[in-house]
Coordinates of N, CA and C in Angstrom, one line a residue:
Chain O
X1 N 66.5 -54.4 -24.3 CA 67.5 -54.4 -23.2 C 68.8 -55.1 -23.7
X2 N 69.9 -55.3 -22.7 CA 71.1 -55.8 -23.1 C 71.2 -57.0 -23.3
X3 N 71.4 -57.6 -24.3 CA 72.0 -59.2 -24.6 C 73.2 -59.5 -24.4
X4 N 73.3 -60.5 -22.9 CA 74.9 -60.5 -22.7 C 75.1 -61.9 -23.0
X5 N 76.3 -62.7 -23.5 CA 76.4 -64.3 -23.6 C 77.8 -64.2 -23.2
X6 N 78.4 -64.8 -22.3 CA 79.2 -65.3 -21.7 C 79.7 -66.8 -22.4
X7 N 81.0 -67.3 -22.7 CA 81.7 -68.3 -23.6 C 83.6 -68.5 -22.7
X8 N 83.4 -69.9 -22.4 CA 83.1 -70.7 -22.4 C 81.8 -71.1 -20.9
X9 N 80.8 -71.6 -21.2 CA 80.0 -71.9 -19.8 C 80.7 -72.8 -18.4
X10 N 81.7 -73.5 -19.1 CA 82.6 -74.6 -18.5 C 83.7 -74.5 -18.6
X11 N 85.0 -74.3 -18.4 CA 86.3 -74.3 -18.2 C 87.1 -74.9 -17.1
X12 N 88.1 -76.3 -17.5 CA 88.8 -76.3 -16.3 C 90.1 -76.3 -17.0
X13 N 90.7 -76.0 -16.1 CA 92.3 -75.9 -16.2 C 93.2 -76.3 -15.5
X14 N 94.7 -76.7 -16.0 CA 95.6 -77.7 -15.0 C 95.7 -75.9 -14.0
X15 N 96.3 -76.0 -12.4 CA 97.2 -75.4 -12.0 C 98.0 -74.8 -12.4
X16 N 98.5 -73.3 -12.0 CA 99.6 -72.4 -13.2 C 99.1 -72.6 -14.8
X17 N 98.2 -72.9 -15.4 CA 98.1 -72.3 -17.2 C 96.7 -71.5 -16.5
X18 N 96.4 -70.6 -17.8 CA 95.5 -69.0 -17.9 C 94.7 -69.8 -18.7
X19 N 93.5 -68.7 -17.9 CA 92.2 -69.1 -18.7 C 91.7 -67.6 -19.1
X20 N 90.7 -67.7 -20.1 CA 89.8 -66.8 -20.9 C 88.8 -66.9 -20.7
X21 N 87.9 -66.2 -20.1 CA 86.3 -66.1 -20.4 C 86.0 -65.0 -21.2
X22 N 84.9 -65.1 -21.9 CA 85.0 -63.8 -23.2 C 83.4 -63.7 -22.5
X23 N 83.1 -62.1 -22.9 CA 81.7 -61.9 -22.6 C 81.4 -60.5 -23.8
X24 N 80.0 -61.1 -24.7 CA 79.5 -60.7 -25.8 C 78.4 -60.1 -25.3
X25 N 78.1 -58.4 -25.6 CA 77.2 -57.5 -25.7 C 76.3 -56.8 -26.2
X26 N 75.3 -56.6 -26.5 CA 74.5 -55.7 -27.9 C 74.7 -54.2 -27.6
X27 N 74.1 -54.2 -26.4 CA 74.1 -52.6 -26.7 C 75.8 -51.6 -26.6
X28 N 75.4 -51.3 -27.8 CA 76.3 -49.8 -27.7 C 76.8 -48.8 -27.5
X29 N 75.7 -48.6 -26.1 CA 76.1 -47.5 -24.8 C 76.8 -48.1 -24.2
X30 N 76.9 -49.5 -23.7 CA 77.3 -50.0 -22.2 C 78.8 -49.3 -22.7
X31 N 78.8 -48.8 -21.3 CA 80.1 -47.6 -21.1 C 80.9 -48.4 -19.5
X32 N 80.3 -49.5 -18.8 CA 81.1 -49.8 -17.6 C 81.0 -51.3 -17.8
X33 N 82.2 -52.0 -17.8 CA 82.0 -53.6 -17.8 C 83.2 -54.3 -16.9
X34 N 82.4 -54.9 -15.8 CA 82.9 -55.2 -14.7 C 83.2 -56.7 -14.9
X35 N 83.7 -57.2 -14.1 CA 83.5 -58.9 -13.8 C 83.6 -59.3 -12.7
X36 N 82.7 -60.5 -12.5 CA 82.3 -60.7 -10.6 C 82.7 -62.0 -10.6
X37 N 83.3 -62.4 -10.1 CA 83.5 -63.8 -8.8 C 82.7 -64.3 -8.1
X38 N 81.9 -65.3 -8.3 CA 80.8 -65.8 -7.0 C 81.4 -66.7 -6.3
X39 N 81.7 -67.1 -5.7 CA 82.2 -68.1 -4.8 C 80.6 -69.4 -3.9
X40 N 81.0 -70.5 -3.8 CA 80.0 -70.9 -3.7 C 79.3 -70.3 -2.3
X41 N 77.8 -70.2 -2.2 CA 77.1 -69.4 -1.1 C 77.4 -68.1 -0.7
X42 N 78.0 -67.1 -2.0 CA 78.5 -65.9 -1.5 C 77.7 -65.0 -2.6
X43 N 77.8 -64.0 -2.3 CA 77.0 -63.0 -3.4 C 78.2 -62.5 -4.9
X44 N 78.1 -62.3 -5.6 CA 79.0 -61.6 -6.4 C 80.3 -60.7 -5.8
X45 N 81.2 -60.8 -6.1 CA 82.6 -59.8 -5.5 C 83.2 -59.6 -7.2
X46 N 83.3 -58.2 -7.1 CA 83.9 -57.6 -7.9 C 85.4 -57.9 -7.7
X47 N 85.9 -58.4 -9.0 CA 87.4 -58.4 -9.2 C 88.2 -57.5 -10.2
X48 N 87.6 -57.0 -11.0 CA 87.8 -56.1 -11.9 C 86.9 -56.0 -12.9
X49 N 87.5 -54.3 -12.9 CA 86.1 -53.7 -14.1 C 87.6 -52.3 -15.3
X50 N 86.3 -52.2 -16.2 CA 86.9 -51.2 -17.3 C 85.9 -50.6 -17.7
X51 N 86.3 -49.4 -17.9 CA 85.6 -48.2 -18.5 C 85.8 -47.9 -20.1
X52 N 85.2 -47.2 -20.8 CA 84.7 -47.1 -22.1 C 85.9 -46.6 -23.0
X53 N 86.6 -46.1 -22.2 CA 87.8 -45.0 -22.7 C 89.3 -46.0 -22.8
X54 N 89.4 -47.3 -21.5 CA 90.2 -48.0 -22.0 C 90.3 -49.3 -22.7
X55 N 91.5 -49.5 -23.5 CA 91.1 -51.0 -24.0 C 91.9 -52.2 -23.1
X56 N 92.3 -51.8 -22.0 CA 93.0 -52.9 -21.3 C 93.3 -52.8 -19.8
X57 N 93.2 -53.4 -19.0 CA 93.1 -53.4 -17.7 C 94.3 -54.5 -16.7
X58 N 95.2 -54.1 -16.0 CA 95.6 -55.5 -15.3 C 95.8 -55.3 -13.7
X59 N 95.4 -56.3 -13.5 CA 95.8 -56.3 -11.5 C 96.5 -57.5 -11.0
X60 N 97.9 -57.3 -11.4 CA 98.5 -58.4 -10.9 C 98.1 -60.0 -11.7
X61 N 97.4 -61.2 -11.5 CA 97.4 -61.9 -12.3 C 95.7 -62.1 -13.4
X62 N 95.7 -60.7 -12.8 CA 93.9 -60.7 -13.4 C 93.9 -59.5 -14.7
X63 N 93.7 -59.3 -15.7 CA 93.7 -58.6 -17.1 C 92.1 -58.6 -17.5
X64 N 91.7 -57.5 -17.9 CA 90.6 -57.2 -18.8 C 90.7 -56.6 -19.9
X65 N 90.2 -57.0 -20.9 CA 90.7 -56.3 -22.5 C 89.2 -56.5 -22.8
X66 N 89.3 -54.9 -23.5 CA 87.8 -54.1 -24.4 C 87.9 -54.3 -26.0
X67 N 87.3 -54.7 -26.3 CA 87.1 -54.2 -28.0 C 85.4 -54.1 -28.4
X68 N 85.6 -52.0 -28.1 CA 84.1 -51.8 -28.2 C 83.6 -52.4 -29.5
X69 N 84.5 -52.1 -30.8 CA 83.9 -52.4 -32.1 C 83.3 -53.4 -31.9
X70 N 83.9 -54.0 -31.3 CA 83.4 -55.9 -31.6 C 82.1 -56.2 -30.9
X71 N 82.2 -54.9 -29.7 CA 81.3 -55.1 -28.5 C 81.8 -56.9 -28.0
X72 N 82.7 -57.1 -27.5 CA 83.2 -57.6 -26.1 C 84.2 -57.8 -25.6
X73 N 84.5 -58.1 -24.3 CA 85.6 -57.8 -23.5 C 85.7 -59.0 -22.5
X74 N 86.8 -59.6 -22.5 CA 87.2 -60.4 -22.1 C 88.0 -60.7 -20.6
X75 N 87.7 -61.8 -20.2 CA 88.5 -61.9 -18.8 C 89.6 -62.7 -18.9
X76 N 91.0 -62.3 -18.3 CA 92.1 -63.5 -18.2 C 92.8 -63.5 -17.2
X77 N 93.2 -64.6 -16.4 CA 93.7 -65.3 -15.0 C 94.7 -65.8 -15.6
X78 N 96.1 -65.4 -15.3 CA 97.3 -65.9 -15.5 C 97.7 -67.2 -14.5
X79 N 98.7 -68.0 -14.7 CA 98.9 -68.5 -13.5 C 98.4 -69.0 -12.0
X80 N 96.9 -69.5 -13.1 CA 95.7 -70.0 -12.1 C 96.2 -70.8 -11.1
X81 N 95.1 -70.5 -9.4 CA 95.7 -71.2 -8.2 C 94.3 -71.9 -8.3
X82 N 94.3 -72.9 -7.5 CA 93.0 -73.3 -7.0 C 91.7 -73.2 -6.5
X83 N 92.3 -71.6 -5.4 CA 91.2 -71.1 -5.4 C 91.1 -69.8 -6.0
X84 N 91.1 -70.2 -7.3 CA 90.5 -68.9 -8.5 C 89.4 -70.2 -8.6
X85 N 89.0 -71.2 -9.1 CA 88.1 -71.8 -8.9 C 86.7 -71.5 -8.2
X86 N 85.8 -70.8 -9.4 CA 84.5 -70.1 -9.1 C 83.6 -70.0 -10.1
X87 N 82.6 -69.5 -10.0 CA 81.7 -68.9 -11.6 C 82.2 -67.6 -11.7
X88 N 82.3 -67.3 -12.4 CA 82.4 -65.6 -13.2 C 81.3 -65.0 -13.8
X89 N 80.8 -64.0 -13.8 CA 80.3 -63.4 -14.4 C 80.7 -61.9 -15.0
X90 N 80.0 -61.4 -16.2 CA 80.3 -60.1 -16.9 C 79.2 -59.9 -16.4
X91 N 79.0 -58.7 -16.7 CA 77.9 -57.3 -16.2 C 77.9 -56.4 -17.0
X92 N 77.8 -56.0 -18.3 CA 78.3 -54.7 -18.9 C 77.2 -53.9 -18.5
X93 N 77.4 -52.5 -18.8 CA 75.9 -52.0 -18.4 C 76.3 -50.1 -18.4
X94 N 74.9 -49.4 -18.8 CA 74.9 -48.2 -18.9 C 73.9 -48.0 -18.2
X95 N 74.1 -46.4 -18.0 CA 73.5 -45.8 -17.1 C 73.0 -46.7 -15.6
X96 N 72.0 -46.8 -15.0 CA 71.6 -47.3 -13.7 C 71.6 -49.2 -13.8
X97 N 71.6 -49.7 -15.1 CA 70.8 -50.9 -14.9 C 72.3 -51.9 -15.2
X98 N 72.5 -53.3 -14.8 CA 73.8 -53.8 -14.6 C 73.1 -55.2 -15.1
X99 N 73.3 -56.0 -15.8 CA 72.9 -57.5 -16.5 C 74.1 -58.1 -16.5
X100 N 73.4 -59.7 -15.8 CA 74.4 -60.3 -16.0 C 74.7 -61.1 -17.0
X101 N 75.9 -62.0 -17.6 CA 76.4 -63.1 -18.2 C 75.9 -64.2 -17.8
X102 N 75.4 -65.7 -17.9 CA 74.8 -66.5 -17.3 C 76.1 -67.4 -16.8
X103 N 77.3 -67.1 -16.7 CA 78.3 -67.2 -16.2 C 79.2 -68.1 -16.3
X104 N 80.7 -68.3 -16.3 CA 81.2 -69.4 -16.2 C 81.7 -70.2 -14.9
X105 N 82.3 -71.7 -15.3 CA 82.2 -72.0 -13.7 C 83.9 -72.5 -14.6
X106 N 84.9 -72.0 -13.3 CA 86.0 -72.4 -13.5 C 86.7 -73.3 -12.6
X107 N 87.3 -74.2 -13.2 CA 87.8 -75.4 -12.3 C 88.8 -75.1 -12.2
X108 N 90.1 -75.0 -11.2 CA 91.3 -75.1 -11.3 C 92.0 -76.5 -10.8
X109 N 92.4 -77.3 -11.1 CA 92.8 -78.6 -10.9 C 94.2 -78.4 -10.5
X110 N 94.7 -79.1 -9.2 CA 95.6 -78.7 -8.4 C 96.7 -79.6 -9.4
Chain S
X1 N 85.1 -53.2 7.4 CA 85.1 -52.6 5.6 C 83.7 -52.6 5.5
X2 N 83.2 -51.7 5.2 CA 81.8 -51.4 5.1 C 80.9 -52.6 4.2
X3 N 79.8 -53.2 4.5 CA 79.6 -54.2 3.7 C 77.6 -53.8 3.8
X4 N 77.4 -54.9 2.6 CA 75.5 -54.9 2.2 C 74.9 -56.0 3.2
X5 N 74.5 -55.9 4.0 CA 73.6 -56.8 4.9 C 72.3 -57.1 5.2
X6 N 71.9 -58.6 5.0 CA 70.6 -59.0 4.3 C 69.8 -60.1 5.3
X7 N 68.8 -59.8 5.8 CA 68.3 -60.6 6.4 C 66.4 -61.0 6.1
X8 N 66.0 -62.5 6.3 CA 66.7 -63.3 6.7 C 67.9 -64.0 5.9
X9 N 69.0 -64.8 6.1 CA 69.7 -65.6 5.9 C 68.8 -66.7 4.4
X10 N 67.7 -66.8 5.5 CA 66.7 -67.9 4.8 C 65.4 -67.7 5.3
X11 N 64.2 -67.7 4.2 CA 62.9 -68.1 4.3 C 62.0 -68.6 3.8
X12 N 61.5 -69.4 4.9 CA 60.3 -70.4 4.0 C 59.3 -70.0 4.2
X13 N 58.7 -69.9 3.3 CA 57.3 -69.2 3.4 C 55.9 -70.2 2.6
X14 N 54.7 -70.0 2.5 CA 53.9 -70.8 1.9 C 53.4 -70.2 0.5
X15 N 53.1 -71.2 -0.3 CA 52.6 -70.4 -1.4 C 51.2 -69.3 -1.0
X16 N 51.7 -67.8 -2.1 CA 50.4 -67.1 -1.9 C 50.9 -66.4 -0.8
X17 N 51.3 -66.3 0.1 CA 52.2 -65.8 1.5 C 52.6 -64.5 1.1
X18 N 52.9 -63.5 1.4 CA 53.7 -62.2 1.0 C 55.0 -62.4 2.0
X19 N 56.2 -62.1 1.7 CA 57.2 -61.6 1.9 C 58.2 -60.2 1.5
X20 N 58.7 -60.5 2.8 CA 59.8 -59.1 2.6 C 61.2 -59.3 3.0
X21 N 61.5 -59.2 1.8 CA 63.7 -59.5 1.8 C 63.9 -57.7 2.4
X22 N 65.1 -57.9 3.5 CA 65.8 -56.9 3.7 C 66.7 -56.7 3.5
X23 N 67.3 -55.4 3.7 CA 68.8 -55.2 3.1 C 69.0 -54.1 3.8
X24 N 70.3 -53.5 4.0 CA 70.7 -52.4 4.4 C 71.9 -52.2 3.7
X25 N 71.9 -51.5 2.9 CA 72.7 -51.1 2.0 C 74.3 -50.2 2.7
X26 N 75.1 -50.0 1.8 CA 76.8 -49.6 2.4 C 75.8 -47.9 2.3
X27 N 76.0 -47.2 4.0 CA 75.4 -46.0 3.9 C 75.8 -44.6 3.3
X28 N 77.0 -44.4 2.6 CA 76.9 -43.5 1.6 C 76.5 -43.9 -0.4
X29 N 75.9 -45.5 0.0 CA 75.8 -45.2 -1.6 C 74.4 -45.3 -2.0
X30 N 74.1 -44.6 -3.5 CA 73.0 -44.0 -3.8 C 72.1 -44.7 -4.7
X31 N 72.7 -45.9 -5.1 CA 72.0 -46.9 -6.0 C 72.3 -47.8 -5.7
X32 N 70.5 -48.6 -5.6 CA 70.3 -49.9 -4.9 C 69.5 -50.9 -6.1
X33 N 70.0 -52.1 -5.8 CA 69.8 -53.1 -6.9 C 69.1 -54.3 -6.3
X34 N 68.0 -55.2 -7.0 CA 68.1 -56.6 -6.3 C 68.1 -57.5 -7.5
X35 N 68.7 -58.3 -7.1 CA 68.5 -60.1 -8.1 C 68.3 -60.8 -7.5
X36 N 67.9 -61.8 -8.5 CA 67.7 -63.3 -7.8 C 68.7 -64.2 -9.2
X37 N 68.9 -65.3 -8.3 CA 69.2 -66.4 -8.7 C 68.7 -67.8 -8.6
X38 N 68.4 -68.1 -9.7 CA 67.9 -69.6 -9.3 C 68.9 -70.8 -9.2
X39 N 69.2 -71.8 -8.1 CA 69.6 -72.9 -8.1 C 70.6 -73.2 -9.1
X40 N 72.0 -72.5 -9.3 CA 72.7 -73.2 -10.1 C 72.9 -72.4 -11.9
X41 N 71.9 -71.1 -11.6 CA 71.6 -70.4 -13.0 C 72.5 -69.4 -12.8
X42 N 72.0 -68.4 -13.3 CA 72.8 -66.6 -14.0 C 71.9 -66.2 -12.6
X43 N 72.8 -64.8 -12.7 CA 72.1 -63.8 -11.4 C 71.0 -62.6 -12.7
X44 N 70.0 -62.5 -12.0 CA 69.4 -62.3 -13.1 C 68.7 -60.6 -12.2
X45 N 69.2 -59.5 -13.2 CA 68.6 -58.1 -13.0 C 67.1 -58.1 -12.8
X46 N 66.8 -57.8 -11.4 CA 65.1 -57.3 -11.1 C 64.6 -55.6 -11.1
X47 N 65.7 -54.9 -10.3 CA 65.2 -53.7 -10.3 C 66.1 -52.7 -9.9
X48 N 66.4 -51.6 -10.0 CA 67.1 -50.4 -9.5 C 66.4 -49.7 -9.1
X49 N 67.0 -48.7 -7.9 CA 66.4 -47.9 -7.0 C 67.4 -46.5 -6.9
X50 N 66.8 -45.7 -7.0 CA 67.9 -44.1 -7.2 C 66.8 -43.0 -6.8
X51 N 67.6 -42.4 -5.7 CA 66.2 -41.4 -5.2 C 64.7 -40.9 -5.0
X52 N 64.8 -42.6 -4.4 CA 63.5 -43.0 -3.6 C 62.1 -42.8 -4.7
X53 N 63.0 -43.4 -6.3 CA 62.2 -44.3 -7.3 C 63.0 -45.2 -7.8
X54 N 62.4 -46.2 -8.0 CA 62.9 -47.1 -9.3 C 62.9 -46.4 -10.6
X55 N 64.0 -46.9 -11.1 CA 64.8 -46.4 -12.2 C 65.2 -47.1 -13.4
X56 N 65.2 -48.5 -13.1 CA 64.7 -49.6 -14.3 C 64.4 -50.8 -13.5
X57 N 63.7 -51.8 -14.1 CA 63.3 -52.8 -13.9 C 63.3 -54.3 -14.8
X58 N 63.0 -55.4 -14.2 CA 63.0 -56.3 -15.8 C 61.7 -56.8 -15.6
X59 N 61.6 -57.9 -17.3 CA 60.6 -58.5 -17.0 C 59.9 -58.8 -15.8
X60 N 61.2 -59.9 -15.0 CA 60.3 -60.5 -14.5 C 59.8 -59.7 -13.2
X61 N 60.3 -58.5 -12.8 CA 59.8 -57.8 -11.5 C 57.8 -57.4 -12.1
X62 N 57.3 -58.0 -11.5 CA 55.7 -57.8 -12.2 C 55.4 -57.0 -10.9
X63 N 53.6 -56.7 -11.4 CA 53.1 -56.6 -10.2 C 52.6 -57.0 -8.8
X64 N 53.2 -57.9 -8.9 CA 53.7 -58.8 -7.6 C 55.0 -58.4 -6.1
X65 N 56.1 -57.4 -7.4 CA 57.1 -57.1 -6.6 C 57.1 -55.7 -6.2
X66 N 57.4 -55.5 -5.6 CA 57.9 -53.9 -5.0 C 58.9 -53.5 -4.3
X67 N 59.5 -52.7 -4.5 CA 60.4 -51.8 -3.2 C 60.4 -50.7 -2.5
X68 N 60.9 -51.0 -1.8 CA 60.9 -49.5 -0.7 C 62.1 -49.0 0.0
X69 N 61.9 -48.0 0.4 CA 63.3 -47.9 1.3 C 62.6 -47.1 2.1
X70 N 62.3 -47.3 2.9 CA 61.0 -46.9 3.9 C 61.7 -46.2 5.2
X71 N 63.2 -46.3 5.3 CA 63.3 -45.1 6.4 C 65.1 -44.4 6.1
X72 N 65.1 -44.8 5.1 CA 66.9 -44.1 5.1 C 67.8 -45.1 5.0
X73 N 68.2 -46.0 5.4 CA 68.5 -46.9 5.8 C 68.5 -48.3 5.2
X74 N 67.0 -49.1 5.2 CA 66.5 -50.3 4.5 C 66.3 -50.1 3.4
X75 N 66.3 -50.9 2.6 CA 65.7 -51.1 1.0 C 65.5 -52.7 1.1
X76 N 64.1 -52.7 0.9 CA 63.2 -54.0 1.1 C 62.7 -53.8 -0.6
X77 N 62.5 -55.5 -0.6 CA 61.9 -56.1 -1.5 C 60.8 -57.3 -1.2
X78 N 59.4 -56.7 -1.6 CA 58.3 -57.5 -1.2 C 57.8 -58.1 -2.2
X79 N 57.2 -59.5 -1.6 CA 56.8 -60.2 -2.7 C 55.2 -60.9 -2.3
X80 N 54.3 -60.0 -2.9 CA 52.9 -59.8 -2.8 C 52.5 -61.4 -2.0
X81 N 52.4 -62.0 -3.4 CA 52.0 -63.5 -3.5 C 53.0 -64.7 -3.9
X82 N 53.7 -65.0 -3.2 CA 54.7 -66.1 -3.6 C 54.0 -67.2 -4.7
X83 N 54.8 -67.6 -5.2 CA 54.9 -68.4 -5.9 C 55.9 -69.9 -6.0
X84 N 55.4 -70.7 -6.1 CA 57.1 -71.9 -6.2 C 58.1 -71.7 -7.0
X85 N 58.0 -70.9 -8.2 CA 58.8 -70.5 -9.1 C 59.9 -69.3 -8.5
X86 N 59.2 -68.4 -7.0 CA 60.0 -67.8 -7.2 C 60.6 -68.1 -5.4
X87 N 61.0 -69.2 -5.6 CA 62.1 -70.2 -4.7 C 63.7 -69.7 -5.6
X88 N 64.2 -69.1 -5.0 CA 65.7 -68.8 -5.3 C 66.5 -67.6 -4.4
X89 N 67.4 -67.2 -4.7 CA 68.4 -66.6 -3.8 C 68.3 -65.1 -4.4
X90 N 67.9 -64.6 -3.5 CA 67.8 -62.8 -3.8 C 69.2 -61.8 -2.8
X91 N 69.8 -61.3 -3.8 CA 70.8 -60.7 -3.9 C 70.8 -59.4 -3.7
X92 N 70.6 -58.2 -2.7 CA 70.5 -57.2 -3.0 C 72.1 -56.5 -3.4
X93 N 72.5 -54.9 -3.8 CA 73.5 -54.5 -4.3 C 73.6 -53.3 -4.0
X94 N 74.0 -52.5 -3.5 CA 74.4 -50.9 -3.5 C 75.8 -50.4 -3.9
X95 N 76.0 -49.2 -4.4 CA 76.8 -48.6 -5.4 C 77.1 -46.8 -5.0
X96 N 78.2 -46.7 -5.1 CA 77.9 -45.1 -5.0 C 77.4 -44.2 -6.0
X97 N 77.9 -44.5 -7.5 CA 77.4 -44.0 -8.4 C 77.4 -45.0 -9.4
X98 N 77.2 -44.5 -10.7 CA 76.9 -45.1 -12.3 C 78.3 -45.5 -12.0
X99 N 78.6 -46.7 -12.9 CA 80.1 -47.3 -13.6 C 80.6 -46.9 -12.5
X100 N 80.2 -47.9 -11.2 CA 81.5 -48.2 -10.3 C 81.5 -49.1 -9.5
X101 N 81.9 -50.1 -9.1 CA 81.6 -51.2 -8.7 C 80.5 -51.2 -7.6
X102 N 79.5 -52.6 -7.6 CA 78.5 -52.5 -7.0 C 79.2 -53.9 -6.1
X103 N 78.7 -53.1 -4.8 CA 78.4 -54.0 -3.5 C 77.4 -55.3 -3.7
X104 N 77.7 -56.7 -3.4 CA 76.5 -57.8 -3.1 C 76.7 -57.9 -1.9
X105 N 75.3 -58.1 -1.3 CA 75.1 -58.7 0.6 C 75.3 -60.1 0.2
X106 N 75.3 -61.3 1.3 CA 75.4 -62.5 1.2 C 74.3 -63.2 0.6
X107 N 72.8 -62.2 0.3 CA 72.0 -63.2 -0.1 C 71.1 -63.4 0.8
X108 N 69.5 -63.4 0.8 CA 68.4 -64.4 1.3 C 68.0 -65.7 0.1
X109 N 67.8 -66.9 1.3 CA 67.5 -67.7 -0.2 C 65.8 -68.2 0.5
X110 N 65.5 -67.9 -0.5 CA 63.8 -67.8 -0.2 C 63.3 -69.3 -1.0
X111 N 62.5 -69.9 0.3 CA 62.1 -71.3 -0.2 C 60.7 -70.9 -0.2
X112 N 60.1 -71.2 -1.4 CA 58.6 -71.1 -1.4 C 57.8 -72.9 -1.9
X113 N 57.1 -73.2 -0.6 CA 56.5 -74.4 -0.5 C 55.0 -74.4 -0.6

């Protein structure tokens, strides 16, 4: 099955600077890789995802960047507010089955 | 906005007890998911569901766990014989298809004593 490892497990950051979480994958199908937002006592919320075909993604202060070679793809929050302050998780995943990252937890410090 | 809704909220149940997590999934989509989480851990893949079979599974879903979707509507997750181990937050998921973003409900967090 899929080996996912998620880096850094812990991240805080001042207010306004960007953070990275990077998420590392084995298998070589995974063709959809998303990334979720938990919020505390909430289920997963998708904030953005990328597909196999591109290498880059942006939504306003949120960016996803692919490098299948490498197998992983990364997350980045520009211009962090405080409540970006959450765990994150990656998900890559092919066909029916979705695995998660064991996630990071990001602090934003006002 | 169409959302995944899961009841109970919360359940305590006794060890050895069978239970059943509900869900009602967003009604046009066609793949249904559950996890759990433990306390503070990773959300961790138990099972997929795609026209009325499961479709993959993980370890830990044994023969203890099952699903159903027993009238159109629900997709339940039962759990034979509880255990204390499996005290943690079950997350069901629905999706309309492959590679597109999947719905989470809020969550049952199942206390097994």
């Amino acid at each position: 099955g899929e080996n996912v490892e998620q880096h850094p497990s812990t991240l805080s950051v001042q207010e306004g600077d960007s953070a990275v979480i990077k998420c590392t994958y084995s298998d070589s199908a995974s063709n959809y890789f998303p990334w979720y937002k938990q919020e505390l006592g909430k289920g997963p919320q998708l904030i953005i995802d990328i597909r196999s075909n591109v290498g880059e993604k942006k939504d306003q202060r949120i960016a996803v960047t692919l490098n299948k070679t490498a197998k992983h793809f990364s997350l980045h929050i520009t211009e962090t507010q405080p409540e970006d302050s959450a765990v994150y998780f990656c998900a890559p995943s092919r066909n029916n089955d979705m695995r998660f990252g064991a996630g990071t937890r990001l602090t934003v410090k006002p | 906005e169409p959302e995944v809704t899961q009841t109970p909220s919360h359940q305590v149940t006794q060890m050895g007890q069978e239970v059943i997590l509900r869900c009602v999934p967003i009604s046009n989509h066609l793949y249904f998911y559950w996890y759990r989480q433990i306390l503070g851990q990773k959300v961790e893949f138990l099972v997929s569901f795609y026209n009325n079979e499961i479709s993959e599974k993980s370890e830990i879903f044994d023969d203890q766990f099952s699903v159903e979707r027993p009238d159109g509507s629900n997709f339940t997750l039962k759990i034979r014989s509880t255990k204390l181990e499996d005290s943690a937050m079950y997350f069901c998921a629905s999706r309309d298809e492959q590679g597109t973003e999947a719905f989470f409900g809020q969550g049952t967090r199942l206390t097994v004593v």
